[in-house]
Short mmCIF file of C-alpha atoms in Angstrom, two decimals:
data_model
loop_
_atom_site.label_atom_id
_atom_site.label_comp_id
_atom_site.label_asym_id
_atom_site.label_seq_id
_atom_site.Cartn_x
_atom_site.Cartn_y
_atom_site.Cartn_z
CA MET U 9 93.37 106.20 102.10
CA ASN U 10 94.97 105.95 98.67
CA SER U 11 96.70 108.75 96.92
CA GLN U 12 93.85 109.41 94.57
CA LEU U 13 91.48 110.12 97.46
CA ALA U 14 94.12 112.16 99.34
CA GLU U 15 94.54 114.64 96.48
CA SER U 16 93.44 118.15 97.29
CA THR U 17 90.91 120.10 95.27
CA GLU U 18 93.73 122.33 93.98
CA GLU U 19 95.70 119.28 92.79
CA ARG U 20 92.75 117.92 91.01
CA SER U 21 92.15 121.34 89.44
CA GLN U 22 95.68 121.58 88.27
CA ARG U 23 95.36 118.22 86.58
CA GLY U 24 92.04 119.29 85.03
CA ARG U 25 89.97 116.76 86.97
CA ALA U 26 86.89 117.88 88.84
CA PRO U 27 86.14 116.06 92.12
CA ALA U 28 83.96 113.03 91.57
CA VAL U 29 81.14 111.71 93.73
CA GLY U 30 79.93 108.12 93.55
CA PHE U 31 76.31 107.09 94.38
CA VAL U 32 74.73 103.93 95.77
CA SER U 33 70.92 104.39 95.62
CA LEU U 34 68.69 101.80 97.48
CA GLY U 35 65.02 101.50 98.16
CA CYS U 36 61.93 102.59 96.35
CA PRO U 37 61.49 104.82 93.29
CA LYS U 38 60.98 107.80 95.58
CA ALA U 39 64.43 107.43 96.90
CA LEU U 40 65.76 107.03 93.33
CA VAL U 41 64.28 110.47 92.50
CA ASP U 42 65.99 111.90 95.53
CA SER U 43 69.28 110.55 94.13
CA GLU U 44 68.46 112.08 90.67
CA ARG U 45 67.89 115.41 92.26
CA LEU U 46 71.23 115.22 94.14
CA ILE U 47 73.13 114.19 91.12
CA THR U 48 71.53 116.95 89.07
CA GLU U 49 72.57 119.59 91.65
CA LEU U 50 76.11 118.25 91.99
CA ARG U 51 76.54 118.27 88.23
CA ALA U 52 75.40 121.89 88.19
CA ARG U 53 78.12 122.78 90.66
CA GLY U 54 80.86 121.15 88.62
CA TYR U 55 81.20 117.77 90.20
CA ARG U 56 81.75 114.65 88.24
CA ILE U 57 79.60 111.62 88.92
CA ALA U 58 81.81 108.45 89.33
CA ALA U 59 80.86 105.10 87.79
CA ASP U 60 82.62 103.04 90.48
CA TYR U 61 84.36 103.20 93.91
CA ALA U 62 87.80 103.47 92.36
CA GLN U 63 86.92 106.70 90.41
CA ALA U 64 85.06 108.40 93.31
CA ASP U 65 86.67 110.88 95.71
CA LEU U 66 83.65 110.35 97.99
CA VAL U 67 80.63 108.11 97.93
CA VAL U 68 76.91 108.91 98.92
CA VAL U 69 74.90 105.90 100.06
CA ASN U 70 71.08 106.65 99.82
CA THR U 71 69.49 104.15 102.20
CA CYS U 72 66.22 102.53 102.88
CA GLY U 73 65.01 101.87 106.40
CA PHE U 74 61.36 100.66 105.98
CA ILE U 75 61.83 96.96 107.07
CA ASP U 76 64.60 94.93 108.71
CA ALA U 77 65.73 93.43 105.42
CA ALA U 78 66.10 96.83 103.85
CA ILE U 79 67.96 98.12 106.89
CA ASP U 80 70.34 95.23 106.76
CA GLU U 81 70.89 95.75 103.01
CA SER U 82 71.59 99.53 103.69
CA LEU U 83 74.06 98.83 106.47
CA GLN U 84 75.83 96.34 104.31
CA ALA U 85 76.00 98.80 101.39
CA ILE U 86 77.56 101.37 103.80
CA GLY U 87 80.12 98.93 104.91
CA GLU U 88 80.99 98.03 101.29
CA ALA U 89 81.40 101.65 100.36
CA LEU U 90 83.72 102.20 103.40
CA GLU U 91 85.82 99.09 102.48
CA HIS U 92 86.25 99.99 98.82
CA ASN U 93 86.41 103.82 99.11
CA GLY U 94 86.75 105.01 102.68
CA ARG U 95 84.94 108.36 102.36
CA VAL U 96 81.19 107.82 102.75
CA LEU U 97 78.22 110.14 103.45
CA VAL U 98 74.91 108.51 104.30
CA THR U 99 71.44 109.83 103.42
CA GLY U 100 67.87 108.53 102.98
CA CYS U 101 65.23 106.96 105.20
CA LEU U 102 67.77 105.06 107.49
CA GLY U 103 69.52 108.41 108.01
CA ALA U 104 66.46 109.40 110.11
CA ASN U 105 68.01 107.10 112.74
CA PRO U 106 71.66 108.22 112.73
CA GLN U 107 72.63 106.19 115.78
CA ARG U 108 71.65 102.95 114.08
CA ILE U 109 74.20 103.78 111.40
CA LEU U 110 76.92 105.14 113.55
CA ALA U 111 76.81 102.21 115.94
CA ARG U 112 77.69 99.98 113.07
CA HIS U 113 79.72 102.34 110.99
CA PRO U 114 81.28 105.07 113.11
CA LYS U 115 83.78 106.12 110.42
CA VAL U 116 81.13 107.53 108.02
CA LEU U 117 81.68 111.31 107.33
CA GLY U 118 78.08 112.24 108.07
CA VAL U 119 74.43 111.22 108.09
CA THR U 120 71.35 113.02 106.86
CA GLY U 121 67.74 112.01 106.53
CA PRO U 122 65.52 111.53 103.42
CA HIS U 123 64.92 114.23 100.74
CA ALA U 124 67.58 116.43 102.30
CA THR U 125 69.25 117.65 99.05
CA GLU U 126 70.61 120.92 100.46
CA ARG U 127 72.13 119.28 103.61
CA VAL U 128 73.78 116.49 101.49
CA VAL U 129 75.25 119.00 99.00
CA ALA U 130 76.54 121.13 102.00
CA ALA U 131 78.12 118.03 103.54
CA ILE U 132 79.70 116.95 100.28
CA GLY U 133 81.13 120.58 99.95
CA GLU U 134 82.58 120.38 103.40
CA HIS U 135 84.52 117.12 102.71
CA LEU U 136 85.08 117.56 98.98
CA PRO U 137 84.93 121.30 98.01
CA ALA U 138 83.47 122.11 94.66
CA PRO U 139 85.75 123.33 91.80
CA HIS U 140 86.62 127.07 92.17
CA ALA U 141 85.34 127.66 88.69
CA ARG U 142 82.05 125.98 87.92
CA PHE U 143 81.85 123.91 84.77
CA ILE U 144 79.77 125.36 81.95
CA ASP U 145 78.43 121.94 81.00
CA LEU U 146 74.86 122.50 80.08
CA LEU U 147 72.53 120.10 82.01
CA PRO U 148 69.59 118.70 80.18
CA PRO U 149 66.47 120.66 81.26
CA GLN U 150 64.97 117.45 82.71
CA GLY U 151 67.96 117.08 84.98
CA VAL U 152 70.11 113.86 85.46
CA ARG U 153 68.17 110.61 85.47
CA LEU U 154 69.08 107.23 86.75
CA THR U 155 66.44 105.49 84.72
CA PRO U 156 66.75 104.64 81.01
CA ARG U 157 66.07 107.62 78.63
CA HIS U 158 62.58 106.47 77.63
CA TYR U 159 60.93 106.45 81.03
CA ALA U 160 61.19 108.50 84.30
CA TYR U 161 59.62 108.68 87.74
CA LEU U 162 57.58 111.85 88.48
CA LYS U 163 57.40 112.38 92.25
CA ILE U 164 54.37 114.63 93.03
CA SER U 165 54.75 114.80 96.88
CA GLU U 166 56.81 113.95 99.77
CA GLY U 167 55.75 112.37 103.08
CA CYS U 168 52.42 111.01 104.21
CA ASN U 169 49.56 111.81 106.57
CA ASN U 170 48.41 108.25 107.09
CA ARG U 171 49.21 106.40 110.26
CA CYS U 172 49.20 102.80 109.15
CA SER U 173 50.22 100.65 112.10
CA PHE U 174 52.88 98.81 110.27
CA CYS U 175 54.59 101.71 108.63
CA ILE U 176 57.10 104.28 109.87
CA ILE U 177 57.24 106.37 106.66
CA PRO U 178 55.68 109.47 108.31
CA ALA U 179 58.33 109.29 111.03
CA LEU U 180 61.11 108.92 108.29
CA ARG U 181 59.82 111.29 105.58
CA GLY U 182 57.36 113.56 107.42
CA ARG U 183 53.85 114.64 106.72
CA LEU U 184 52.43 115.05 103.22
CA VAL U 185 54.07 117.95 101.28
CA SER U 186 52.57 118.25 97.73
CA ARG U 187 54.15 120.10 94.93
CA PRO U 188 51.85 122.66 93.25
CA LEU U 189 50.45 121.38 89.90
CA ASP U 190 52.39 123.90 87.83
CA ASP U 191 55.66 122.81 89.39
CA VAL U 192 54.85 119.21 88.58
CA MET U 193 53.75 119.91 85.03
CA ARG U 194 56.93 121.98 84.29
CA GLU U 195 59.03 118.95 85.13
CA ALA U 196 56.71 116.57 83.26
CA GLU U 197 56.62 118.79 80.08
CA ALA U 198 60.47 118.94 80.26
CA LEU U 199 60.69 115.20 80.47
CA ALA U 200 58.35 114.81 77.46
CA VAL U 201 60.21 117.27 75.36
CA ALA U 202 63.48 115.42 76.22
CA GLY U 203 62.11 112.22 74.72
CA VAL U 204 60.69 110.41 77.73
CA LYS U 205 57.87 108.14 76.48
CA GLU U 206 56.47 107.06 79.88
CA LEU U 207 56.01 108.86 83.11
CA LEU U 208 55.52 106.82 86.33
CA VAL U 209 53.64 109.03 88.88
CA ILE U 210 54.83 108.26 92.42
CA SER U 211 54.37 109.50 96.01
CA GLN U 212 53.41 107.88 99.33
CA ASP U 213 49.78 108.51 98.77
CA THR U 214 49.00 109.68 95.20
CA SER U 215 45.26 109.94 95.87
CA ALA U 216 45.72 112.47 98.64
CA TYR U 217 47.80 114.80 96.32
CA GLY U 218 47.09 118.44 97.07
CA SER U 219 45.05 117.95 100.24
CA ASP U 220 47.85 119.52 102.38
CA ILE U 221 47.89 122.74 100.36
CA GLY U 222 44.23 123.19 100.11
CA TYR U 223 44.21 122.04 96.48
CA ARG U 224 45.88 125.33 95.63
CA GLU U 225 44.80 126.80 92.24
CA VAL U 226 47.60 127.60 89.83
CA GLN U 227 47.88 128.80 86.24
CA TRP U 228 49.18 126.31 83.68
CA ARG U 229 49.20 126.99 79.95
CA GLY U 230 46.72 129.83 80.27
CA ARG U 231 44.17 127.83 82.37
CA THR U 232 43.46 127.57 86.06
CA HIS U 233 44.01 124.18 87.54
CA ALA U 234 43.50 122.99 91.14
CA SER U 235 46.47 121.01 92.60
CA ARG U 236 44.36 117.91 93.01
CA PHE U 237 44.60 114.31 91.78
CA LEU U 238 42.01 114.65 89.04
CA ASP U 239 43.24 117.92 87.71
CA LEU U 240 46.90 116.72 87.66
CA THR U 241 45.91 113.44 85.91
CA ARG U 242 43.85 115.42 83.33
CA ALA U 243 46.80 117.76 82.73
CA LEU U 244 49.25 114.88 82.36
CA SER U 245 46.89 113.19 79.83
CA GLN U 246 47.59 116.06 77.46
CA LEU U 247 51.27 115.41 77.11
CA GLY U 248 50.92 112.71 74.46
CA ILE U 249 52.97 110.11 76.25
CA TRP U 250 52.17 107.16 78.62
CA VAL U 251 51.34 108.09 82.18
CA ARG U 252 51.28 105.30 84.85
CA LEU U 253 49.66 105.93 88.25
CA HIS U 254 51.27 104.31 91.34
CA TYR U 255 50.46 104.21 95.06
CA VAL U 256 46.79 105.13 94.44
CA TYR U 257 44.60 104.51 97.57
CA PRO U 258 41.01 103.47 96.63
CA TYR U 259 39.23 106.62 97.82
CA PRO U 260 35.87 107.30 96.09
CA HIS U 261 37.32 110.30 94.13
CA VAL U 262 39.54 107.80 92.29
CA ASP U 263 36.41 106.80 90.31
CA ALA U 264 36.67 110.00 88.27
CA ILE U 265 40.16 108.99 86.95
CA ILE U 266 38.84 105.87 85.02
CA PRO U 267 37.22 107.83 82.09
CA LEU U 268 40.47 109.59 81.53
CA MET U 269 42.25 106.34 80.77
CA SER U 270 43.46 105.20 77.26
CA GLN U 271 45.97 103.05 75.71
CA SER U 272 48.06 106.16 74.59
CA ALA U 273 47.91 108.59 77.53
CA VAL U 274 46.90 107.81 81.12
CA LEU U 275 47.16 104.13 80.94
CA PRO U 276 44.41 101.76 82.19
CA TYR U 277 46.60 100.73 85.13
CA LEU U 278 46.30 101.41 88.78
CA ASP U 279 48.83 100.39 91.46
CA ILE U 280 46.73 100.27 94.60
CA PRO U 281 48.30 98.96 97.91
CA PHE U 282 45.28 96.92 99.24
CA GLN U 283 47.51 95.17 101.75
CA HIS U 284 44.77 92.66 102.94
CA GLY U 285 41.29 91.45 102.33
CA SER U 286 39.97 90.98 105.86
CA PRO U 287 38.14 93.98 107.30
CA THR U 288 39.37 93.24 110.87
CA VAL U 289 43.06 93.03 109.68
CA LEU U 290 42.67 96.25 107.66
CA LYS U 291 41.28 97.91 110.69
CA ARG U 292 44.16 96.91 112.86
CA MET U 293 46.48 98.04 110.08
CA ARG U 294 44.71 101.48 110.33
CA ARG U 295 44.64 101.59 106.55
CA PRO U 296 43.00 104.61 104.93
CA ALA U 297 39.75 103.63 103.02
CA HIS U 298 39.73 100.33 104.96
CA ALA U 299 35.93 100.68 105.20
CA GLU U 300 35.39 101.14 101.50
CA ASP U 301 33.75 98.34 99.46
CA THR U 302 36.79 97.79 97.33
CA LEU U 303 35.31 94.74 95.40
CA ARG U 304 32.35 96.83 94.28
CA ARG U 305 34.74 99.66 93.26
CA ILE U 306 36.91 97.17 91.29
CA GLU U 307 33.81 95.85 89.49
CA SER U 308 32.70 99.37 88.52
CA TRP U 309 36.18 100.30 87.19
CA ARG U 310 36.35 97.17 85.08
CA ALA U 311 32.83 97.73 83.72
CA GLN U 312 34.10 101.10 82.35
CA ARG U 313 37.58 99.89 81.26
CA PRO U 314 37.64 96.10 80.69
CA ASP U 315 41.34 96.40 79.77
CA LEU U 316 42.20 97.90 83.18
CA THR U 317 45.22 96.26 84.88
CA LEU U 318 45.30 96.26 88.72
CA ARG U 319 48.38 95.64 90.67
CA SER U 320 48.76 95.54 94.37
CA THR U 321 50.80 94.35 97.37
CA PHE U 322 49.77 92.43 100.37
CA ILE U 323 51.12 91.45 103.81
CA VAL U 324 50.60 87.98 105.35
CA GLY U 325 51.33 87.04 108.90
CA PHE U 326 50.33 90.45 110.32
CA PRO U 327 50.33 90.37 114.18
CA GLY U 328 47.26 88.47 115.31
CA GLU U 329 46.22 87.28 111.82
CA THR U 330 44.01 84.28 112.32
CA SER U 331 43.46 81.37 110.06
CA SER U 332 39.87 82.76 109.35
CA GLU U 333 41.28 86.17 108.53
CA PHE U 334 43.80 84.61 106.11
CA GLU U 335 41.06 82.60 104.38
CA GLN U 336 39.16 85.99 104.00
CA LEU U 337 42.20 87.32 102.24
CA LEU U 338 42.33 84.44 99.85
CA ALA U 339 38.60 84.68 99.19
CA TRP U 340 39.02 88.47 98.51
CA LEU U 341 41.79 87.79 96.02
CA ASP U 342 39.69 85.20 94.29
CA ALA U 343 36.88 87.81 93.96
CA ALA U 344 39.12 90.69 92.94
CA GLN U 345 41.12 88.80 90.29
CA LEU U 346 43.97 91.22 90.46
CA ASP U 347 46.29 91.14 87.39
CA ARG U 348 49.72 91.82 89.23
CA VAL U 349 50.31 90.88 92.86
CA GLY U 350 53.26 91.07 95.26
CA CYS U 351 53.26 89.76 98.82
CA PHE U 352 55.42 90.32 101.86
CA LYS U 353 55.66 88.28 105.12
CA TYR U 354 55.14 90.73 107.98
CA SER U 355 58.43 91.98 109.34
CA ALA U 356 58.48 93.80 112.69
CA VAL U 357 59.69 97.36 112.10
CA GLU U 358 61.32 99.17 115.07
CA GLY U 359 58.82 101.95 116.13
CA ALA U 360 55.85 100.50 114.27
CA ALA U 361 52.57 100.34 116.38
CA ALA U 362 51.69 97.00 114.84
CA ASN U 363 54.35 95.21 116.91
CA ALA U 364 52.14 95.47 119.96
CA LEU U 365 48.75 94.75 118.47
CA GLY U 366 48.70 91.02 118.73
CA ALA U 367 50.49 87.71 119.03
CA ALA U 368 53.30 87.34 116.42
CA VAL U 369 52.54 84.73 113.79
CA PRO U 370 55.17 81.98 113.76
CA GLU U 371 57.69 82.25 110.98
CA ALA U 372 56.83 78.83 109.60
CA LEU U 373 53.17 79.76 109.44
CA LYS U 374 54.02 83.03 107.71
CA GLN U 375 55.88 81.08 105.05
CA GLU U 376 53.12 78.63 104.57
CA ARG U 377 50.60 81.41 104.15
CA TYR U 378 52.96 83.21 101.78
CA GLU U 379 53.35 80.21 99.58
CA ARG U 380 49.48 79.55 99.51
CA PHE U 381 48.89 83.23 98.66
CA MET U 382 51.50 83.36 95.82
CA GLU U 383 50.18 80.12 94.36
CA LYS U 384 46.66 81.53 94.15
CA ALA U 385 48.06 84.98 92.81
CA GLY U 386 50.07 83.11 90.23
CA ALA U 387 47.14 81.01 88.98
CA ILE U 388 45.14 84.15 88.62
CA SER U 389 47.91 85.89 86.74
CA ALA U 390 48.38 82.95 84.45
CA ALA U 391 44.65 82.72 83.57
CA ARG U 392 44.37 86.45 82.94
CA LEU U 393 47.47 86.64 80.76
CA ALA U 394 46.29 83.51 78.72
CA ALA U 395 43.04 85.40 77.94
CA ARG U 396 45.11 88.05 76.12
CA ILE U 397 46.41 85.61 73.53
CA GLY U 398 45.27 86.92 70.13
CA GLU U 399 44.93 90.52 71.33
CA ARG U 400 46.82 93.48 69.68
CA TYR U 401 48.20 96.37 71.50
CA ARG U 402 51.16 98.72 71.71
CA VAL U 403 54.30 98.01 73.68
CA LEU U 404 57.35 100.04 74.68
CA ILE U 405 60.69 98.49 73.98
CA ASP U 406 63.08 98.28 77.07
CA ALA U 407 65.88 96.12 75.56
CA VAL U 408 66.90 94.15 72.44
CA GLU U 409 69.00 91.14 72.99
CA ARG U 410 70.01 88.75 70.24
CA GLY U 411 67.04 89.60 68.06
CA VAL U 412 64.53 89.41 71.08
CA ALA U 413 62.99 92.62 72.28
CA ILE U 414 62.03 92.90 75.91
CA ALA U 415 58.94 95.16 76.00
CA ARG U 416 56.18 96.26 78.26
CA GLY U 417 52.60 96.81 77.52
CA PRO U 418 50.08 99.21 79.18
CA GLY U 419 49.74 96.64 82.02
CA ASP U 420 53.45 96.35 82.76
CA ALA U 421 55.39 98.69 85.01
CA PRO U 422 59.24 98.56 84.86
CA GLU U 423 61.00 96.17 87.19
CA ILE U 424 57.96 95.13 89.22
CA ASP U 425 55.60 93.62 86.57
CA GLY U 426 56.04 91.10 83.79
CA VAL U 427 57.33 91.72 80.36
CA VAL U 428 56.39 91.06 76.70
CA ARG U 429 58.99 89.15 74.74
CA LEU U 430 58.98 89.88 71.04
CA ARG U 431 60.96 87.60 68.74
CA GLY U 432 62.40 88.65 65.33
CA ALA U 433 62.77 92.13 66.58
CA ALA U 434 66.34 93.03 65.75
CA ALA U 435 65.32 96.08 63.83
CA LEU U 436 63.50 97.62 66.89
CA ARG U 437 65.32 100.10 69.12
CA VAL U 438 65.12 100.76 72.82
CA GLY U 439 62.62 103.47 73.58
CA GLU U 440 60.44 102.76 70.63
CA PHE U 441 56.83 101.85 70.53
CA ALA U 442 55.70 98.73 68.51
CA ASP U 443 52.41 97.21 67.76
CA VAL U 444 52.27 93.66 68.53
CA GLU U 445 49.93 90.51 68.62
CA ILE U 446 50.05 88.31 71.81
CA THR U 447 50.96 84.73 70.83
CA GLY U 448 51.61 83.07 74.18
CA ALA U 449 51.63 83.53 77.91
CA SER U 450 53.22 82.13 81.12
CA THR U 451 52.54 82.87 84.72
CA TYR U 452 53.71 86.48 84.61
CA ASP U 453 55.07 87.19 81.12
CA LEU U 454 53.68 87.32 77.48
CA GLU U 455 55.07 86.30 74.11
CA ALA U 456 54.30 88.38 71.00
CA ARG U 457 55.05 89.01 67.38
CA LEU U 458 54.96 92.14 65.37
CA ALA U 459 51.43 92.90 64.16
CA SER U 460 51.10 92.71 60.47
#
């Protein structure tokens, strides 16, 4: 341990330096929100947030434990933090299985599970006491964010009540716990007032929002609202900023959301984890809404909103997946014509019921199916983007590099979807909107110019 890390709190205080905590945040946006909440609480207690290992007196690693690749990445990140700093606390989804961590890294200071803000703060206080006199730094009302200033994730619930056979999220994060609508809206309004231009609504099952609390009625801005998906979406639409809906399961009540969509409020965009197109595979997956006629529902949505962008993720090589079932998936994708698609090769997850459902698909066959699936998905994406050439719409600027703006339109979520490249845009600023005309398209991205 170096001398900087060995300093006592009193020595730091005498030198006018508050103790500093470093963060490594892995996994999904829901984990990122957990990190943001932790950082906000620590800042309020007077801690500094370190930019690198060398400046940190202690490091928190927020882990992911969903699939083997994520577990390996988390364990590697813990090892790196131990090597470069030496004082490490672990939290997040992998923390729900502390023995897995301690077997590999017995020198960590402690382990907690996901969304355990109070326990993590208490552990930090035990190993790195807070300053005796709290700083009077005024935190922004929206809290500390790890995303760029112009967009933010809005987590509306924790946990999940579904029992998908390939997923262990309920075991890691618990059952569904929804935030009442007024609590969500206070955060959303604070973000809007702070200058956030886009809210990305996230949860494990956004469509199920409020079902665990009986759709509790609350007062917001002088009106009664039920804490349910439709009411929340309607309230968010009044903020005057982009609202993007993620993790929406295709239950029938989602139909009521489509009329609320526009290019300037609740975006014509739905992130729906369909996972497969074969009814028999979906049944083995125990997917909620697996019996729904999703193709008919998609057709109905697009009849109302022709500009609707649909994104989804799929799994190939699920245990017992036959050639016929995989061909059903390809046929379903052809019929659905989804705009944005991601795909995973099935990875056995410790504790998942799917592991015992059928014969494992050989890795070489998984890879072949993955490549065939992505080839078809890429062709669909390229055709749908090419059809947008000549259209005009509004984009949000994420970066400006050497006169080229990297932007996103209503159909582009940050980091997971494509981008719109806008040339001759040196005068534009990050976080601004711009009206553009689409001039070109590739498999996943668009080219544009400023609309005259």
